PDB file of C-alpha atoms in Angstrom:
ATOM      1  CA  UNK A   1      91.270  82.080  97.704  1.00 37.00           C
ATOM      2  CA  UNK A   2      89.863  85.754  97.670  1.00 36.00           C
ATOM      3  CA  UNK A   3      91.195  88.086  95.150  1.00 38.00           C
ATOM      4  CA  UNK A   4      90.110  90.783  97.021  1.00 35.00           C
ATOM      5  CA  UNK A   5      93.265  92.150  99.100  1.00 39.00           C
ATOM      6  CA  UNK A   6      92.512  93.198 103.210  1.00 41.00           C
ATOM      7  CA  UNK A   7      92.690  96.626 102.191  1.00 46.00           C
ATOM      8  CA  UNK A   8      90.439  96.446  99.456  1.00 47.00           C
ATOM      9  CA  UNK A   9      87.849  94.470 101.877  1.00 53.00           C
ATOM     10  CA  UNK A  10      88.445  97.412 104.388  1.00 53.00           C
ATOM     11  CA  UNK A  11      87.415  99.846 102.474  1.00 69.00           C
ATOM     12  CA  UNK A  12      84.338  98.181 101.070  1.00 81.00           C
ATOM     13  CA  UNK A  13      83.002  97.593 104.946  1.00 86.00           C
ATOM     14  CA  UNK A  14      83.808 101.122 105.539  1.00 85.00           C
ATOM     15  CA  UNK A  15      81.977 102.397 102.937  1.00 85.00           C
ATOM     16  CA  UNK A  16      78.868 100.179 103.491  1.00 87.00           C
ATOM     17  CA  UNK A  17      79.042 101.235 107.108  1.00 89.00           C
ATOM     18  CA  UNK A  18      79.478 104.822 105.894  1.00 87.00           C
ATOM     19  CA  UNK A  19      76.413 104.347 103.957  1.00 84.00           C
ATOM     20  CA  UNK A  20      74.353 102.507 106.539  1.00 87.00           C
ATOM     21  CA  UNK A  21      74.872 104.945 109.707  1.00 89.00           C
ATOM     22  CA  UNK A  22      73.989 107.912 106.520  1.00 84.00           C
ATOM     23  CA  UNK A  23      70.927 106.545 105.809  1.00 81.00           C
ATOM     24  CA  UNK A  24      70.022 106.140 109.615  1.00 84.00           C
ATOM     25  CA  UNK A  25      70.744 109.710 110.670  1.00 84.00           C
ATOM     26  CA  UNK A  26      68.725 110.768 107.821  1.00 76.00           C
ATOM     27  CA  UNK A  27      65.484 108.142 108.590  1.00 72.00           C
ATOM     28  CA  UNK A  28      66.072 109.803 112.079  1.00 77.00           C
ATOM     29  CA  UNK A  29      66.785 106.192 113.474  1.00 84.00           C
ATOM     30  CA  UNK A  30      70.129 108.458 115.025  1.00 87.00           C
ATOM     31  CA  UNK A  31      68.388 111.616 116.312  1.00 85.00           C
ATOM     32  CA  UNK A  32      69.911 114.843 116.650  1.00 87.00           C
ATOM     33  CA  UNK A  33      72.317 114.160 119.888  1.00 90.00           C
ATOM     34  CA  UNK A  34      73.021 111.061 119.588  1.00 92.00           C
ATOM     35  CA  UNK A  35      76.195 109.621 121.197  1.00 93.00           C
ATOM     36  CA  UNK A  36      77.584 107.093 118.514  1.00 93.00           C
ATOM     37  CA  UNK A  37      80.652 104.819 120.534  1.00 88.00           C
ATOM     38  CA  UNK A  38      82.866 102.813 117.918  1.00 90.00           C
ATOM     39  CA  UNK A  39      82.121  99.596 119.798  1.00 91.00           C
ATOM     40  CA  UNK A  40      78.282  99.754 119.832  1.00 91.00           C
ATOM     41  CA  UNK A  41      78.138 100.551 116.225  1.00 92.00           C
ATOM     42  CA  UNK A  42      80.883  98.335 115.155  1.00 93.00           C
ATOM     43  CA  UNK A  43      77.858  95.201 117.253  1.00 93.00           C
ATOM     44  CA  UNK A  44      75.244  96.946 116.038  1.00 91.00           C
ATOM     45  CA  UNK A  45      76.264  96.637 112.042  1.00 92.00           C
ATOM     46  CA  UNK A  46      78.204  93.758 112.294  1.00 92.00           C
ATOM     47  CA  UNK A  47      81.142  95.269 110.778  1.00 93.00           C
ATOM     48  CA  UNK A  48      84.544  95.052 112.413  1.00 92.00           C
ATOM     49  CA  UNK A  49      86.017  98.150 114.456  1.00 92.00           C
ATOM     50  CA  UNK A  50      88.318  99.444 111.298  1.00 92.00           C
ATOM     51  CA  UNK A  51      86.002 100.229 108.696  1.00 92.00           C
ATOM     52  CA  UNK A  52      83.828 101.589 111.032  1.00 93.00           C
ATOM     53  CA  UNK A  53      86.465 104.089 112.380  1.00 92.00           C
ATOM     54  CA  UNK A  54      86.833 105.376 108.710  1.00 92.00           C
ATOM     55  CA  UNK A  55      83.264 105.590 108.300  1.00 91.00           C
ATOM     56  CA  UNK A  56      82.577 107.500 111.328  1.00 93.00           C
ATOM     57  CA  UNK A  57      85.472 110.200 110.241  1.00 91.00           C
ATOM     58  CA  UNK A  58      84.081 110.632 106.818  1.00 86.00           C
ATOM     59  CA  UNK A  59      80.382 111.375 108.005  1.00 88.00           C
ATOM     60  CA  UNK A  60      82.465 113.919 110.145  1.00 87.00           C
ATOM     61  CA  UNK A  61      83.788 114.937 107.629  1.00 80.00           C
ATOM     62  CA  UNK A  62      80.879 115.031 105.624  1.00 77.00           C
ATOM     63  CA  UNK A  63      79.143 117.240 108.358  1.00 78.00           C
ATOM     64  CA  UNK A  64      76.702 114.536 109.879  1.00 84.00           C
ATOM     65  CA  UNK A  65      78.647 113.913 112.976  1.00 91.00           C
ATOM     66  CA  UNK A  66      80.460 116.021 114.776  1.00 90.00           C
ATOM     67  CA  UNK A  67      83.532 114.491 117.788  1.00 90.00           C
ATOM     68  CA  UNK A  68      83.628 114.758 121.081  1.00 91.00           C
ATOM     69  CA  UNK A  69      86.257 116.086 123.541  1.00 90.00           C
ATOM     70  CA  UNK A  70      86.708 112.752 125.292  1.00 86.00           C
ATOM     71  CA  UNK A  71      86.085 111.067 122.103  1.00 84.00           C
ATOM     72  CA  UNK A  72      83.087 108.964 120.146  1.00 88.00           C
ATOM     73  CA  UNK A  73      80.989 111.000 117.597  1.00 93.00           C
ATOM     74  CA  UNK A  74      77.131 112.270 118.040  1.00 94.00           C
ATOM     75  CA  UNK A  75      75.025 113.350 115.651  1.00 92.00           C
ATOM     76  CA  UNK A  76      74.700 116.680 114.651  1.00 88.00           C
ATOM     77  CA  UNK A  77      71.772 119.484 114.663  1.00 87.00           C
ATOM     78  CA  UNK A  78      72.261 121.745 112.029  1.00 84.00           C
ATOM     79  CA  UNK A  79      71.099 125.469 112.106  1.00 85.00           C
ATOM     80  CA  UNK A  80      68.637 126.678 109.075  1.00 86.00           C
ATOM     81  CA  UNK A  81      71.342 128.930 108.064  1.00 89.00           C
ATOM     82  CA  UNK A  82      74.101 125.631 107.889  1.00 87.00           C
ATOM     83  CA  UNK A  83      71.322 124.323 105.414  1.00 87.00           C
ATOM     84  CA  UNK A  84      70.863 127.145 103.123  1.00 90.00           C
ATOM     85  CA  UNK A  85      74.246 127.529 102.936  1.00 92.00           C
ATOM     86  CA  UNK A  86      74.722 124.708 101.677  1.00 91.00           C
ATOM     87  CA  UNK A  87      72.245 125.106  98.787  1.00 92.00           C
ATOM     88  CA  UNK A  88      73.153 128.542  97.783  1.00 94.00           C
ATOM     89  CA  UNK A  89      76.428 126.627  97.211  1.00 95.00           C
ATOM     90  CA  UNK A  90      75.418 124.392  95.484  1.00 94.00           C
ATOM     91  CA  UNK A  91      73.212 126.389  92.918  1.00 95.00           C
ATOM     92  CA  UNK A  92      76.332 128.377  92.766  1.00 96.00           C
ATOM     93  CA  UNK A  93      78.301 125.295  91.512  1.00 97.00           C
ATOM     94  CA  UNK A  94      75.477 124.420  89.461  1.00 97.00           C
ATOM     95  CA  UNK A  95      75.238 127.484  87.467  1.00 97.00           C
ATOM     96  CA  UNK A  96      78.805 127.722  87.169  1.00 98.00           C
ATOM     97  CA  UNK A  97      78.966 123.926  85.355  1.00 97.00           C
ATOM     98  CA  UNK A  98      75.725 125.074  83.344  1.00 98.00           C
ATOM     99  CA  UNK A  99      77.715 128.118  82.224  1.00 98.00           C
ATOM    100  CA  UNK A 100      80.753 126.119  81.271  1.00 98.00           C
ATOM    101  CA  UNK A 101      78.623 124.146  79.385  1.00 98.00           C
ATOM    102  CA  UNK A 102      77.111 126.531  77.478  1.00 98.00           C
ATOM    103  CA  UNK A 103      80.408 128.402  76.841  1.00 97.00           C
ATOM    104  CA  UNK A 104      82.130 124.840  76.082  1.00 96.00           C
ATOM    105  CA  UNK A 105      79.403 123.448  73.703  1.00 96.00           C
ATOM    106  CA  UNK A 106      77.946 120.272  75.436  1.00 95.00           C
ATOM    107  CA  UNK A 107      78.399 116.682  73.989  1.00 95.00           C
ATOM    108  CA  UNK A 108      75.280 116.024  71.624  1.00 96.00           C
ATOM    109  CA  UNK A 109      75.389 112.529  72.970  1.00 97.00           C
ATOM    110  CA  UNK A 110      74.873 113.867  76.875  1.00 97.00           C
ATOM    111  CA  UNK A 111      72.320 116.356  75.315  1.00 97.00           C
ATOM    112  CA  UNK A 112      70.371 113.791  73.884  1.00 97.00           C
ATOM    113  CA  UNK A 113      70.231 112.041  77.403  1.00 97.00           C
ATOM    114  CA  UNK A 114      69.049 115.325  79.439  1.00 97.00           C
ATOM    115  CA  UNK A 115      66.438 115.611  77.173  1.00 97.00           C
ATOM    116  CA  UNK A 116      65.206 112.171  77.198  1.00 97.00           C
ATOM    117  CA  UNK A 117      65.333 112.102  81.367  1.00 97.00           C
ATOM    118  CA  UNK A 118      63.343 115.586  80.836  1.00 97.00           C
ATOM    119  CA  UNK A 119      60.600 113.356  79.196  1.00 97.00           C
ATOM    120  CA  UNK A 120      60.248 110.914  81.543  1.00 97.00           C
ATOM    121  CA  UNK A 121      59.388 113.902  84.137  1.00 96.00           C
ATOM    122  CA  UNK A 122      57.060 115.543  81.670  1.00 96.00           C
ATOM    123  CA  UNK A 123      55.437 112.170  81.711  1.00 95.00           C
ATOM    124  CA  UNK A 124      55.039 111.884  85.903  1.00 91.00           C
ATOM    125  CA  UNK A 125      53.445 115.474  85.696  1.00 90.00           C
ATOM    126  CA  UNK A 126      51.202 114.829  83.500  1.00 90.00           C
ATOM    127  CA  UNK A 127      49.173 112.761  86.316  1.00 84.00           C
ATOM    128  CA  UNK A 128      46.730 114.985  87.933  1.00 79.00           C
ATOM    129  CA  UNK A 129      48.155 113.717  91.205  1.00 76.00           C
ATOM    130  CA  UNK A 130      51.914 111.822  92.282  1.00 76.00           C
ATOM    131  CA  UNK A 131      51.984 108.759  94.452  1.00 75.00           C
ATOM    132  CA  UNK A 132      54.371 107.787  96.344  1.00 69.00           C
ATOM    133  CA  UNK A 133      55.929 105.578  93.370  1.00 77.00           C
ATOM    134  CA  UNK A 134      55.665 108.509  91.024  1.00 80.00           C
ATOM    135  CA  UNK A 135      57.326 110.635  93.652  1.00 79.00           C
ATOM    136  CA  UNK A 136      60.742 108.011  93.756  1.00 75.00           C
ATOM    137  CA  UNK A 137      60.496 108.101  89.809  1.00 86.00           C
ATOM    138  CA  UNK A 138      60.663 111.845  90.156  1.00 87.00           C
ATOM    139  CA  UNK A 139      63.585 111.792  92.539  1.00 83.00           C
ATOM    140  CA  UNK A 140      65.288 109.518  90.538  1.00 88.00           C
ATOM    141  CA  UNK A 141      64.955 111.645  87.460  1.00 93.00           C
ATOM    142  CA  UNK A 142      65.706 114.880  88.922  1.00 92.00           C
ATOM    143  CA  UNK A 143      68.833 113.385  90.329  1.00 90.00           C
ATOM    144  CA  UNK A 144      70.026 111.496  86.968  1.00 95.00           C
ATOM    145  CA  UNK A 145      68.599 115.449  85.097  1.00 96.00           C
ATOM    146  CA  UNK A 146      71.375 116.859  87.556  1.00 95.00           C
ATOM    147  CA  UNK A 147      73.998 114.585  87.210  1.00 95.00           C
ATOM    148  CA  UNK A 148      73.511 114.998  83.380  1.00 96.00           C
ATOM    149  CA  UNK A 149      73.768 118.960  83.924  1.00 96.00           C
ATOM    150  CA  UNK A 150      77.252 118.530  85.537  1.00 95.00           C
ATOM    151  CA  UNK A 151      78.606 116.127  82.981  1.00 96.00           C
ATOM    152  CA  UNK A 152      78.208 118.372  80.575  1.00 96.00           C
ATOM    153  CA  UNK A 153      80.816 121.266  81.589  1.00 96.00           C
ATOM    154  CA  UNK A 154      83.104 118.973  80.951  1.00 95.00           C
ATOM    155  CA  UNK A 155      85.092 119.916  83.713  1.00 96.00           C
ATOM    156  CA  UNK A 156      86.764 117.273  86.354  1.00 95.00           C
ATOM    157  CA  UNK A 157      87.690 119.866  88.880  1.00 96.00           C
ATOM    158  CA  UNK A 158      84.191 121.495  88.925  1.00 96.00           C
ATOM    159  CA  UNK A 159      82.406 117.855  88.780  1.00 95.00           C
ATOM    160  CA  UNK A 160      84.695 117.218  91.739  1.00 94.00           C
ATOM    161  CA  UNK A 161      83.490 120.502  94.114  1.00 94.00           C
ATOM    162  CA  UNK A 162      79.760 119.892  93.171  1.00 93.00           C
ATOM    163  CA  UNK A 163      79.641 116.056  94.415  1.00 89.00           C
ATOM    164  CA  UNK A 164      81.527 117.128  97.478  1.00 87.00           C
ATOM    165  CA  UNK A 165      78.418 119.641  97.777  1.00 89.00           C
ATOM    166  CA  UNK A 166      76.301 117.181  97.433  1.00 84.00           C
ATOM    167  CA  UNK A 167      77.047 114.838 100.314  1.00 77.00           C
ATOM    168  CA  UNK A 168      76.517 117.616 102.474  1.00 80.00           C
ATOM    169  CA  UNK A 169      73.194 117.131 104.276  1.00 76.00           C
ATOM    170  CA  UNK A 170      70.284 118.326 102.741  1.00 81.00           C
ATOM    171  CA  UNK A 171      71.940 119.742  99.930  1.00 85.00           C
ATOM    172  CA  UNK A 172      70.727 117.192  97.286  1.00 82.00           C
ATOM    173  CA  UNK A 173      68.368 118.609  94.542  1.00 84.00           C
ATOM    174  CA  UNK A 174      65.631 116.280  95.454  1.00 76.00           C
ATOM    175  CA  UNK A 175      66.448 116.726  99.598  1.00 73.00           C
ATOM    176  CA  UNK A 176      62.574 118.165 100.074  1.00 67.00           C
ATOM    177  CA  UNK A 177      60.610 116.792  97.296  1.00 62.00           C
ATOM    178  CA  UNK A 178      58.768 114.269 100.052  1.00 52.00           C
ATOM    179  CA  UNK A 179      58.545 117.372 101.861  1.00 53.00           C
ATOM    180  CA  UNK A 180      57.025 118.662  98.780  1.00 54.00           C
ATOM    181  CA  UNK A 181      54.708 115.703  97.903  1.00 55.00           C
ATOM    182  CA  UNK A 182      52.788 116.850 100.814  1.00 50.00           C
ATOM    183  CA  UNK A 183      52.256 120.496 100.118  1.00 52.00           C
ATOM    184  CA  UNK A 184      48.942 121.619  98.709  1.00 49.00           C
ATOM    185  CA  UNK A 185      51.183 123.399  95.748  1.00 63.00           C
ATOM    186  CA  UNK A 186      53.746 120.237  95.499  1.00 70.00           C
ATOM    187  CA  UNK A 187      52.618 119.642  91.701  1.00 76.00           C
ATOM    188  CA  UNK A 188      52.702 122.817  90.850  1.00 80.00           C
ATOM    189  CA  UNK A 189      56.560 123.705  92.113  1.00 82.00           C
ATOM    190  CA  UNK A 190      57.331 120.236  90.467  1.00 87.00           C
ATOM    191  CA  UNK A 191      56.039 122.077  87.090  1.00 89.00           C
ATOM    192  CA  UNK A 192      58.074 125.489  88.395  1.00 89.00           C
ATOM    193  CA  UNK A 193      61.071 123.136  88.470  1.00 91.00           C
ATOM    194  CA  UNK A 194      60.824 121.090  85.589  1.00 95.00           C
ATOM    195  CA  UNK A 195      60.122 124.435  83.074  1.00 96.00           C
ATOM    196  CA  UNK A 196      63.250 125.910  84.825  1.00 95.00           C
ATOM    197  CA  UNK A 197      65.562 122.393  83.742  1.00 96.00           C
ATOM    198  CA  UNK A 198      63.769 122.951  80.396  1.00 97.00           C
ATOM    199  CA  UNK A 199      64.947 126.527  80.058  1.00 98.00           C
ATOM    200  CA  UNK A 200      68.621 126.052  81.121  1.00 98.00           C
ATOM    201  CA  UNK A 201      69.101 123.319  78.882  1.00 97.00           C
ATOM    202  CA  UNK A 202      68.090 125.575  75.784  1.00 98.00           C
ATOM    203  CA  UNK A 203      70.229 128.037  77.058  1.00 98.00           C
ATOM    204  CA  UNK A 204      72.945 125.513  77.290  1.00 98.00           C
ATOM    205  CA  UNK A 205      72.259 124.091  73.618  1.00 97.00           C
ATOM    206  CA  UNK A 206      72.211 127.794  72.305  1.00 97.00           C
ATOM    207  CA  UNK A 207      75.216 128.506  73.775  1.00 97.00           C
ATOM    208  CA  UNK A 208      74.356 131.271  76.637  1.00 98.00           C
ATOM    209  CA  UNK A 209      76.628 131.023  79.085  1.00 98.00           C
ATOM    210  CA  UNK A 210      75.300 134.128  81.377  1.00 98.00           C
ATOM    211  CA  UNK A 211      71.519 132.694  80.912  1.00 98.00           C
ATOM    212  CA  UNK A 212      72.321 129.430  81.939  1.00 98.00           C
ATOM    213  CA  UNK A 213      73.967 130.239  84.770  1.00 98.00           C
ATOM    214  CA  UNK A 214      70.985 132.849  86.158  1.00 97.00           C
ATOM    215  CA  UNK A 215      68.534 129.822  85.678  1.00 97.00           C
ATOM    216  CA  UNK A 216      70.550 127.300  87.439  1.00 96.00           C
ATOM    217  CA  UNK A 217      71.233 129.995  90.313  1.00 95.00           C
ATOM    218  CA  UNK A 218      67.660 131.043  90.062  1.00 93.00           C
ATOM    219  CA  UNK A 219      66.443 127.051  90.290  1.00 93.00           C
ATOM    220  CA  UNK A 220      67.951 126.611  93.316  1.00 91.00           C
ATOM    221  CA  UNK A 221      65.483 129.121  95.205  1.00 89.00           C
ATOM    222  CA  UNK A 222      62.798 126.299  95.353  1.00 86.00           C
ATOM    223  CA  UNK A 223      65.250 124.510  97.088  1.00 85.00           C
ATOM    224  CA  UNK A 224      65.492 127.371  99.780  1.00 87.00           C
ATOM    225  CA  UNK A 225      61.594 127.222  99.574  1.00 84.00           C
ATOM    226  CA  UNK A 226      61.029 124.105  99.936  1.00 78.00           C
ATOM    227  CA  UNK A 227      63.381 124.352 103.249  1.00 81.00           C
ATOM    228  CA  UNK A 228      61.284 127.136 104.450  1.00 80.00           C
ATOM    229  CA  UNK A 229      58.061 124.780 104.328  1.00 76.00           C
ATOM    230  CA  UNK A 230      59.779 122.073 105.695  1.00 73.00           C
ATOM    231  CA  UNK A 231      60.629 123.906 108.918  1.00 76.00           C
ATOM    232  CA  UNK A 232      57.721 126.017 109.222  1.00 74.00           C
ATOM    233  CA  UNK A 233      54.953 125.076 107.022  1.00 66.00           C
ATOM    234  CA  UNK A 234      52.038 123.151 109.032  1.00 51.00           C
ATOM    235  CA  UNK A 235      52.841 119.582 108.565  1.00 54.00           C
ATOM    236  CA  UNK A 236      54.483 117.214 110.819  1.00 57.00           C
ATOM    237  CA  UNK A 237      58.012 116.678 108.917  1.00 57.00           C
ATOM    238  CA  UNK A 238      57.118 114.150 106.501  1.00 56.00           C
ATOM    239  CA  UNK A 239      60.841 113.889 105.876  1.00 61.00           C
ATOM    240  CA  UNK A 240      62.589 112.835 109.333  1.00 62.00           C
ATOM    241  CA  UNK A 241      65.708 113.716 108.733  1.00 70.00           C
ATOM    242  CA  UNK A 242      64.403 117.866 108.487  1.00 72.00           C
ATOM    243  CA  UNK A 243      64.254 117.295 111.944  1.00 74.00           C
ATOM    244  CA  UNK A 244      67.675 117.919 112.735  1.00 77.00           C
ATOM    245  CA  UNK A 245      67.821 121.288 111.494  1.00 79.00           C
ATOM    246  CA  UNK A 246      67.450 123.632 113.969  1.00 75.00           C
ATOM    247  CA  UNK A 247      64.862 126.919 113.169  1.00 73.00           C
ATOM    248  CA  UNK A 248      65.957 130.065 113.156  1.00 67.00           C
ATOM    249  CA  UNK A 249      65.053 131.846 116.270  1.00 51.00           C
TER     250      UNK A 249
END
């Protein structure tokens, strides 16, 4: 007999659903516009109606989807503004934890980690040129760099905000970098961005607060300019999912 109880079981489908109909919006298997009915995704996944109910209100929630007046879901089309929003938000979280850090005094242990996954990235840039392999090593890095970054302020309630920030779409520090893997100066932001996670964590180990924060704020700017190329640099969207912002007119 199981040992997992029906709710339990619920809530794993829902989040594997959750996760699934995610990752198709942002492939752009779900286009802007889409109509998503409970029943045809429910067939479609092979998941039963329940968890996919929950799934479909947390990508709502999450600002994927948006409902309909006579019910269902379809998926969103978000304006350039929603997006840089969302990552002037996020740099402002960011800089915040990297502040508290600094303030706080970071665990040498966590330290020790963010400048280990700092090495791995020196290590990718040292290639003259990134394939696509190097590219997921970088986004894997970068991601595991931030993570470490928000660890260290040591703050629940903060760690909390910033993950919530996160999920948002587009809002991840490595949303563009395949949008920035095909950008004449892709290497060279890359090196922009790894000096600037070199520089805030001195500032965090040295204990200035202020500093950090500026750099983290500061670091999410290539973010904003990475969104600007994405939209209206001369390339055909090498990331689908960018194609569900909407330009500014």
């Amino acid at each position: 007999m199981s040992s997992i109880e029906p709710n339990e079981a619920g809530g794993s489908q829902a989040v594997k659903a959750q996760l699934r109909l995610r990752e198709m919006v942002l492939a752009g298997e779900l286009p802007g516009g889409t109509r998503l009915a409970e029943v045809a995704i429910s067939e479609q996944l092979g998941i039963s109606r329940t968890p996919v109910r929950s799934a479909l209100m947390r990508l709502e929630q999450e600002g994927l989807l948006e409902s309909l007046p006579n019910g269902g879901y379809a998926v969103r089309t978000f304006s350039e503004r929603d997006v840089a929003d969302a990552i002037e938000l996020r740099g402002t979280l960011e800089g915040l934890s990297a502040r508290l850090a600094a303030e706080r005094g970071a665990a040498p242990v966590v330290l020790r980690e963010a400048r280990a996954c700092l090495r791995r990235i020196d290590e990718l840039l040292r290639q003259p040129a990134l394939d696509d392999a190097a590219f997921s090593r970088y986004v894997e890095f970068n991601g595991q760099f931030h993570r470490l970054l928000s660890e260290m302020a040591g703050s629940t309630l903060v760690a909390q905000q910033l993950t919530r920030v996160l999920n948002l779409p587009f809002a991840s520090p490595s949303a563009f970098v395949v949008v920035q893997a095909n950008s004449p100066a892709a290497r060279d932001m890359l090196v922009i961005a790894q000096d600037q996670h070199e520089q805030v964590l001195d500032a965090i180990e040295n204990r200035e607060g202020a500093r950090a924060e500026a750099l983290m704020r500061e670091h999410s700017r290539l973010a904003q300019r990475n969104l600007r190329e994405a939209l209206h640099g001369a390339h055909d969207h090498p990331l689908p999912g960018v194609q569900l912002i909407r330009r500014r007119a």
